Amino acid sequence: DCDHDCYHTRELKQMPQVILAGSEGAAGMAAAVDALRRGARALDVVESSIRPVELDPNVRSVGVGGWPNLLGQVELDACIMDGKGLRSGAVGALQGYLHPISVARQVMERLPHVFLAGQGAARFAAECGAESGPLLTEQSRREWQAWLDEHVPEAQRSRWPEAPLAEWARLTADPIKVHGTTITLVKDGDGDIGAGVSTSGWAFKYPGRLGDSPVIGAGCYADNRYGAAACMGQGELTIRAGTARAIILYLKMGLTLRQACDEALNDLRALARIYEGSVTVHAIDAQGDYYVVAVGDRETAAYWLWTEGMPAAERRLSVVEPW
């Protein structure tokens, strides 16, 4: 058995390293490539890729400057997963901390739990010494106020935030403002695979709403034996279909990477949809191959890629398929 395991490790080391990131990942790609070239572990590369995006106020769906909820609060979600041993950590509805991806990793490293949310996640972040700071920018606050002024009658705005909120949740289902997450999938020089996602979620969402991003198996999954996958878009669908885990299971069954993604999209097509939104799937396999496909998008989705031999990361365009 030892001989088999050692041979398998040597075989994996010969496979190409790869970093695959979503459309929002530009700010972190240089740091990620540099880290991987220096021999960093997959999880360290994931973190170094996502942290700069979380600080970029121009990325409206992640971290600082992210879309607030109906109450004008920025709630952040993130998860990270180690394909070696399937360790994982996640946080949801985290307020007041700049790097939810790092807090998620600390959940994985320091706790017997996988997932913390809300006040518990914030308490743990403070206990870890995580970096705190304001998340709501003036631009985001103005856009939130403009949305309220346009959609909510003055009589109810005057009672905000005590007014009932449920009736306004469906009005926030704007595909442009529900489609945004930063994603990084990495295979390092030892053949280890890591995955991470971070987001502020659905713009003007009902407070406490969690999408697929912090849900292991829905928005993110990694397994050294087969590959990794992560999703962005209408998380309410990918939660119900367990999309990220489904892709890995289809790989386990012997499908090619593209076939595995296509089968996972077919699972999504079988679901009743709340609105005509979209989902973009990002995936890599244990051989270092990659595939990105968007379903329901009106236009091609972008992604960022680096593999061994490339001087720098490149922005590329996904496959697009109809619902």
PDB file of N, CA, C and O in Angstrom, residues 10 38 67 76 87 92 99 108 113 130 134-135 174 201 205 208 211 220 232 244 246 255-256 259 266 268 279 281 293:
ATOM      1  N   ARG A  10       3.973  10.642  -6.570  1.00  0.00           N
ATOM      2  CA  ARG A  10       4.922  11.037  -7.605  1.00  0.00           C
ATOM      3  C   ARG A  10       4.206  11.358  -8.912  1.00  0.00           C
ATOM      4  O   ARG A  10       4.542  12.306  -9.622  1.00  0.00           O
ATOM      5  N   ARG A  38       6.383  30.119  -5.897  1.00  0.00           N
ATOM      6  CA  ARG A  38       7.322  30.004  -4.772  1.00  0.00           C
ATOM      7  C   ARG A  38       7.111  28.724  -3.971  1.00  0.00           C
ATOM      8  O   ARG A  38       7.787  28.510  -2.952  1.00  0.00           O
ATOM      9  N   TRP A  67     -22.576  44.609  -1.976  1.00  0.00           N
ATOM     10  CA  TRP A  67     -23.992  44.991  -1.864  1.00  0.00           C
ATOM     11  C   TRP A  67     -24.504  44.755  -0.446  1.00  0.00           C
ATOM     12  O   TRP A  67     -24.298  43.683   0.121  1.00  0.00           O
ATOM     13  N   LEU A  76     -21.226  39.122   4.867  1.00  0.00           N
ATOM     14  CA  LEU A  76     -20.296  38.405   4.014  1.00  0.00           C
ATOM     15  C   LEU A  76     -20.326  36.898   4.279  1.00  0.00           C
ATOM     16  O   LEU A  76     -20.470  36.455   5.423  1.00  0.00           O
ATOM     17  N   ARG A  87     -11.037  18.560   4.437  1.00  0.00           N
ATOM     18  CA  ARG A  87     -11.285  19.517   5.521  1.00  0.00           C
ATOM     19  C   ARG A  87     -11.912  20.771   4.934  1.00  0.00           C
ATOM     20  O   ARG A  87     -11.606  21.166   3.802  1.00  0.00           O
ATOM     21  N   GLY A  92     -20.928  32.573   7.458  1.00  0.00           N
ATOM     22  CA  GLY A  92     -22.042  33.186   6.766  1.00  0.00           C
ATOM     23  C   GLY A  92     -22.585  34.373   7.538  1.00  0.00           C
ATOM     24  O   GLY A  92     -22.521  34.406   8.778  1.00  0.00           O
ATOM     25  N   HIS A  99     -11.942  40.083   5.882  1.00  0.00           N
ATOM     26  CA  HIS A  99     -11.490  38.905   5.150  1.00  0.00           C
ATOM     27  C   HIS A  99     -12.226  37.644   5.599  1.00  0.00           C
ATOM     28  O   HIS A  99     -11.672  36.809   6.328  1.00  0.00           O
ATOM     29  N   MET A 108     -11.839  26.174   9.970  1.00  0.00           N
ATOM     30  CA  MET A 108     -11.346  24.857   9.584  1.00  0.00           C
ATOM     31  C   MET A 108     -10.154  24.434  10.446  1.00  0.00           C
ATOM     32  O   MET A 108     -10.070  23.277  10.878  1.00  0.00           O
ATOM     33  N   HIS A 113     -15.797  22.483  14.314  1.00  0.00           N
ATOM     34  CA  HIS A 113     -16.965  22.749  13.482  1.00  0.00           C
ATOM     35  C   HIS A 113     -16.549  23.048  12.047  1.00  0.00           C
ATOM     36  O   HIS A 113     -15.373  23.253  11.751  1.00  0.00           O
ATOM     37  N   ALA A 130      -8.941  38.599  13.727  1.00  0.00           N
ATOM     38  CA  ALA A 130      -9.166  38.931  12.324  1.00  0.00           C
ATOM     39  C   ALA A 130      -9.298  40.446  12.151  1.00  0.00           C
ATOM     40  O   ALA A 130      -9.708  41.161  13.067  1.00  0.00           O
ATOM     41  N   PRO A 134     -14.905  48.859   8.337  1.00  0.00           N
ATOM     42  CA  PRO A 134     -16.192  49.152   7.703  1.00  0.00           C
ATOM     43  C   PRO A 134     -16.273  48.494   6.333  1.00  0.00           C
ATOM     44  O   PRO A 134     -15.299  48.479   5.569  1.00  0.00           O
ATOM     45  N   LEU A 135     -17.441  47.964   6.021  1.00  0.00           N
ATOM     46  CA  LEU A 135     -17.672  47.288   4.750  1.00  0.00           C
ATOM     47  C   LEU A 135     -18.570  48.100   3.822  1.00  0.00           C
ATOM     48  O   LEU A 135     -18.459  47.998   2.600  1.00  0.00           O
ATOM     49  N   ASP A 174     -32.658  40.982  -9.108  1.00  0.00           N
ATOM     50  CA  ASP A 174     -32.098  41.518 -10.346  1.00  0.00           C
ATOM     51  C   ASP A 174     -30.904  40.654 -10.729  1.00  0.00           C
ATOM     52  O   ASP A 174     -29.942  40.562  -9.975  1.00  0.00           O
ATOM     53  N   GLY A 201     -22.982  38.430  -1.474  1.00  0.00           N
ATOM     54  CA  GLY A 201     -24.279  37.817  -1.762  1.00  0.00           C
ATOM     55  C   GLY A 201     -25.227  38.700  -2.551  1.00  0.00           C
ATOM     56  O   GLY A 201     -24.862  39.733  -3.116  1.00  0.00           O
ATOM     57  N   LYS A 205     -30.643  41.707  -0.183  1.00  0.00           N
ATOM     58  CA  LYS A 205     -31.241  40.434   0.229  1.00  0.00           C
ATOM     59  C   LYS A 205     -31.945  40.579   1.575  1.00  0.00           C
ATOM     60  O   LYS A 205     -31.704  41.523   2.335  1.00  0.00           O
ATOM     61  N   GLY A 208     -29.730  37.971   6.731  1.00  0.00           N
ATOM     62  CA  GLY A 208     -29.445  36.596   7.123  1.00  0.00           C
ATOM     63  C   GLY A 208     -29.466  35.598   5.993  1.00  0.00           C
ATOM     64  O   GLY A 208     -29.142  34.429   6.199  1.00  0.00           O
ATOM     65  N   GLY A 211     -26.428  32.282   0.535  1.00  0.00           N
ATOM     66  CA  GLY A 211     -26.455  31.638  -0.762  1.00  0.00           C
ATOM     67  C   GLY A 211     -25.627  30.369  -0.735  1.00  0.00           C
ATOM     68  O   GLY A 211     -25.358  29.792   0.320  1.00  0.00           O
ATOM     69  N   CYS A 220     -19.065  25.154  -3.386  1.00  0.00           N
ATOM     70  CA  CYS A 220     -17.631  24.870  -3.349  1.00  0.00           C
ATOM     71  C   CYS A 220     -17.410  23.431  -2.929  1.00  0.00           C
ATOM     72  O   CYS A 220     -18.092  22.924  -2.019  1.00  0.00           O
ATOM     73  N   MET A 232     -21.039  30.345  -9.132  1.00  0.00           N
ATOM     74  CA  MET A 232     -21.519  31.690  -8.857  1.00  0.00           C
ATOM     75  C   MET A 232     -22.840  31.873  -9.597  1.00  0.00           C
ATOM     76  O   MET A 232     -23.118  31.189 -10.583  1.00  0.00           O
ATOM     77  N   ALA A 244     -21.688  21.772  -6.735  1.00  0.00           N
ATOM     78  CA  ALA A 244     -20.235  21.582  -6.687  1.00  0.00           C
ATOM     79  C   ALA A 244     -19.876  20.140  -6.367  1.00  0.00           C
ATOM     80  O   ALA A 244     -19.001  19.537  -7.004  1.00  0.00           O
ATOM     81  N   ALA A 246     -21.829  17.579  -6.866  1.00  0.00           N
ATOM     82  CA  ALA A 246     -22.300  16.741  -7.963  1.00  0.00           C
ATOM     83  C   ALA A 246     -21.236  16.615  -9.052  1.00  0.00           C
ATOM     84  O   ALA A 246     -21.021  15.531  -9.609  1.00  0.00           O
ATOM     85  N   LEU A 255     -16.760  10.243 -15.715  1.00  0.00           N
ATOM     86  CA  LEU A 255     -17.034  11.207 -16.777  1.00  0.00           C
ATOM     87  C   LEU A 255     -15.847  12.137 -16.957  1.00  0.00           C
ATOM     88  O   LEU A 255     -15.061  12.357 -16.033  1.00  0.00           O
ATOM     89  N   THR A 256     -15.730  12.700 -18.159  1.00  0.00           N
ATOM     90  CA  THR A 256     -14.728  13.744 -18.374  1.00  0.00           C
ATOM     91  C   THR A 256     -15.156  15.004 -17.627  1.00  0.00           C
ATOM     92  O   THR A 256     -16.305  15.124 -17.169  1.00  0.00           O
ATOM     93  N   GLN A 259     -18.104  16.611 -19.377  1.00  0.00           N
ATOM     94  CA  GLN A 259     -19.306  15.809 -19.186  1.00  0.00           C
ATOM     95  C   GLN A 259     -19.848  15.959 -17.767  1.00  0.00           C
ATOM     96  O   GLN A 259     -21.067  16.044 -17.565  1.00  0.00           O
ATOM     97  N   ASN A 266     -27.516  19.877 -16.152  1.00  0.00           N
ATOM     98  CA  ASN A 266     -28.803  19.216 -16.395  1.00  0.00           C
ATOM     99  C   ASN A 266     -29.589  19.049 -15.100  1.00  0.00           C
ATOM    100  O   ASN A 266     -30.822  19.143 -15.095  1.00  0.00           O
ATOM    101  N   LEU A 268     -29.514  21.164 -12.680  1.00  0.00           N
ATOM    102  CA  LEU A 268     -30.071  22.493 -12.422  1.00  0.00           C
ATOM    103  C   LEU A 268     -31.277  22.765 -13.314  1.00  0.00           C
ATOM    104  O   LEU A 268     -32.247  23.396 -12.885  1.00  0.00           O
ATOM    105  N   VAL A 279     -26.234  30.706 -13.669  1.00  0.00           N
ATOM    106  CA  VAL A 279     -25.244  30.026 -12.846  1.00  0.00           C
ATOM    107  C   VAL A 279     -24.002  29.826 -13.704  1.00  0.00           C
ATOM    108  O   VAL A 279     -24.105  29.436 -14.874  1.00  0.00           O
ATOM    109  N   VAL A 281     -20.380  27.737 -13.606  1.00  0.00           N
ATOM    110  CA  VAL A 281     -19.660  26.652 -12.940  1.00  0.00           C
ATOM    111  C   VAL A 281     -18.194  26.717 -13.346  1.00  0.00           C
ATOM    112  O   VAL A 281     -17.874  26.832 -14.536  1.00  0.00           O
ATOM    113  N   VAL A 293     -18.280  27.048 -17.531  1.00  0.00           N
ATOM    114  CA  VAL A 293     -19.478  27.108 -18.361  1.00  0.00           C
ATOM    115  C   VAL A 293     -20.555  27.888 -17.626  1.00  0.00           C
ATOM    116  O   VAL A 293     -20.757  27.720 -16.425  1.00  0.00           O
TER     117      VAL A 293
END
